[in-house]
């Protein structure tokens, strides 16, 4: 496949490297200096990846890097801060599923009660 579609191989390699930026385990040390160095190393890898992706010649990847540069502050925060939107996104997904289930059956008051009831009866993680 590499010889037939080298652009696909390039795109997969670039996207694997990008995913690796986020998948890296956070530092386990409590030393502030080592944590700061780990964050700086991750940002340096992001800069190298962005430069490589911009030179890839793939228009879709280049467009992606353009958007990353436009929202650089948020991307850097996502790679360096320990915070996550996972809990919030999970609640939104649950609400949307419940809303889809209740579509056309009840008004907002009943939907609100059902959502609050499901929040109190949900199994702990």
Tab-separated table of C-alpha atoms in Angstrom:
chain	number	residue	atom	x	y	z
A	1	UNK	CA	0.000	0.000	0.000
A	2	UNK	CA	2.903	2.351	0.658
A	3	UNK	CA	4.020	2.190	-2.945
A	4	UNK	CA	0.504	2.497	-4.381
A	5	UNK	CA	-0.731	5.266	-2.064
A	6	UNK	CA	2.213	7.005	-0.384
A	7	UNK	CA	0.018	9.948	0.660
A	8	UNK	CA	-2.154	7.622	2.750
A	9	UNK	CA	0.934	6.250	4.476
A	10	UNK	CA	2.145	9.817	5.150
A	11	UNK	CA	-1.228	10.864	6.545
A	12	UNK	CA	-1.479	7.818	8.826
A	13	UNK	CA	2.054	8.339	10.130
A	14	UNK	CA	1.385	12.014	10.858
A	15	UNK	CA	-1.917	11.334	12.574
A	16	UNK	CA	-0.387	8.552	14.685
A	17	UNK	CA	2.293	10.982	15.851
A	18	UNK	CA	-0.347	13.593	16.661
A	19	UNK	CA	-2.421	11.091	18.640
A	20	UNK	CA	0.734	10.103	20.510
A	21	UNK	CA	1.071	13.651	21.786
A	22	UNK	CA	-2.137	13.287	23.747
A	23	UNK	CA	-1.787	9.634	24.698
A	24	UNK	CA	1.474	10.147	26.546
A	25	UNK	CA	1.049	9.485	30.244
A	26	UNK	CA	1.291	12.541	32.479
A	27	UNK	CA	4.395	12.781	34.613
A	28	UNK	CA	4.087	10.887	37.888
A	29	UNK	CA	6.578	12.995	39.748
A	30	UNK	CA	5.605	15.757	42.111
A	31	UNK	CA	8.655	17.847	41.338
A	32	UNK	CA	7.545	21.032	39.633
A	33	UNK	CA	10.744	21.349	37.615
A	34	UNK	CA	10.402	17.886	36.050
A	35	UNK	CA	6.716	18.459	35.273
A	36	UNK	CA	7.561	21.747	33.572
A	37	UNK	CA	10.252	20.047	31.482
A	38	UNK	CA	7.793	17.334	30.439
A	39	UNK	CA	5.255	19.979	29.353
A	40	UNK	CA	7.913	21.851	27.392
A	41	UNK	CA	9.009	18.632	25.682
A	42	UNK	CA	5.416	17.914	24.659
A	43	UNK	CA	5.067	21.435	23.227
A	44	UNK	CA	8.346	20.996	21.331
A	45	UNK	CA	7.032	17.735	19.828
A	46	UNK	CA	3.834	19.566	18.837
A	47	UNK	CA	5.896	22.251	17.089
A	48	UNK	CA	7.913	19.591	15.205
A	49	UNK	CA	4.718	17.754	14.245
A	50	UNK	CA	3.079	20.971	13.028
A	51	UNK	CA	6.105	21.794	10.885
A	52	UNK	CA	6.221	18.271	9.427
A	53	UNK	CA	2.479	18.285	8.746
A	54	UNK	CA	2.652	21.680	7.036
A	55	UNK	CA	5.361	20.319	4.705
A	56	UNK	CA	3.497	17.061	4.003
A	57	UNK	CA	1.845	18.275	0.810
A	58	UNK	CA	-1.526	16.863	1.933
A	59	UNK	CA	-4.138	19.591	1.746
A	60	UNK	CA	-6.352	18.093	4.449
A	61	UNK	CA	-3.484	17.776	6.924
A	62	UNK	CA	-2.272	21.273	6.080
A	63	UNK	CA	-5.791	22.630	6.706
A	64	UNK	CA	-5.828	20.819	10.055
A	65	UNK	CA	-2.513	22.395	11.058
A	66	UNK	CA	-3.831	25.808	10.041
A	67	UNK	CA	-6.764	25.373	12.432
A	68	UNK	CA	-4.414	24.148	15.171
A	69	UNK	CA	-2.332	27.284	14.758
A	70	UNK	CA	-5.435	29.480	14.911
A	71	UNK	CA	-6.433	27.867	18.212
A	72	UNK	CA	-2.876	27.383	19.466
A	73	UNK	CA	-3.580	28.461	23.050
A	74	UNK	CA	-6.320	25.865	23.536
A	75	UNK	CA	-4.235	23.124	21.896
A	76	UNK	CA	-1.266	23.891	24.141
A	77	UNK	CA	-3.518	23.896	27.200
A	78	UNK	CA	-4.971	20.514	26.210
A	79	UNK	CA	-1.493	19.038	25.926
A	80	UNK	CA	-0.038	20.506	29.103
A	81	UNK	CA	-2.829	20.849	31.671
A	82	UNK	CA	-4.164	17.898	33.661
A	83	UNK	CA	-7.806	18.919	33.249
A	84	UNK	CA	-10.368	17.060	31.147
A	85	UNK	CA	-13.863	17.716	29.821
A	86	UNK	CA	-14.696	14.013	30.003
A	87	UNK	CA	-17.218	14.270	32.846
A	88	UNK	CA	-19.035	17.182	31.213
A	89	UNK	CA	-19.123	15.498	27.812
A	90	UNK	CA	-20.485	12.317	29.389
A	91	UNK	CA	-23.340	14.220	31.018
A	92	UNK	CA	-24.158	15.990	27.744
A	93	UNK	CA	-24.194	12.677	25.871
A	94	UNK	CA	-26.503	11.172	28.488
A	95	UNK	CA	-28.851	14.167	28.297
A	96	UNK	CA	-28.960	14.007	24.500
A	97	UNK	CA	-29.756	10.293	24.541
A	98	UNK	CA	-32.555	10.861	27.048
A	99	UNK	CA	-33.863	13.786	24.991
A	100	UNK	CA	-33.900	11.621	21.844
A	101	UNK	CA	-35.734	8.911	23.731
A	102	UNK	CA	-38.379	11.377	24.970
A	103	UNK	CA	-38.832	13.190	21.629
A	104	UNK	CA	-42.514	13.817	20.909
A	105	UNK	CA	-43.667	12.197	24.138
A	106	UNK	CA	-43.497	14.927	26.733
A	107	UNK	CA	-42.852	18.587	27.376
A	108	UNK	CA	-39.783	20.183	28.943
A	109	UNK	CA	-41.020	19.780	32.540
A	110	UNK	CA	-41.290	16.002	32.229
A	111	UNK	CA	-37.944	15.809	30.422
A	112	UNK	CA	-36.336	17.812	33.250
A	113	UNK	CA	-37.799	15.522	35.910
A	114	UNK	CA	-36.716	12.419	34.024
A	115	UNK	CA	-33.180	13.723	33.623
A	116	UNK	CA	-32.898	14.647	37.303
A	117	UNK	CA	-34.301	11.258	38.295
A	118	UNK	CA	-31.817	9.441	36.053
A	119	UNK	CA	-28.963	11.448	37.605
A	120	UNK	CA	-29.883	10.272	41.096
A	121	UNK	CA	-30.402	6.631	40.138
A	122	UNK	CA	-27.347	6.263	37.898
A	123	UNK	CA	-24.895	3.585	38.917
A	124	UNK	CA	-21.629	4.878	40.363
A	125	UNK	CA	-18.612	4.557	38.042
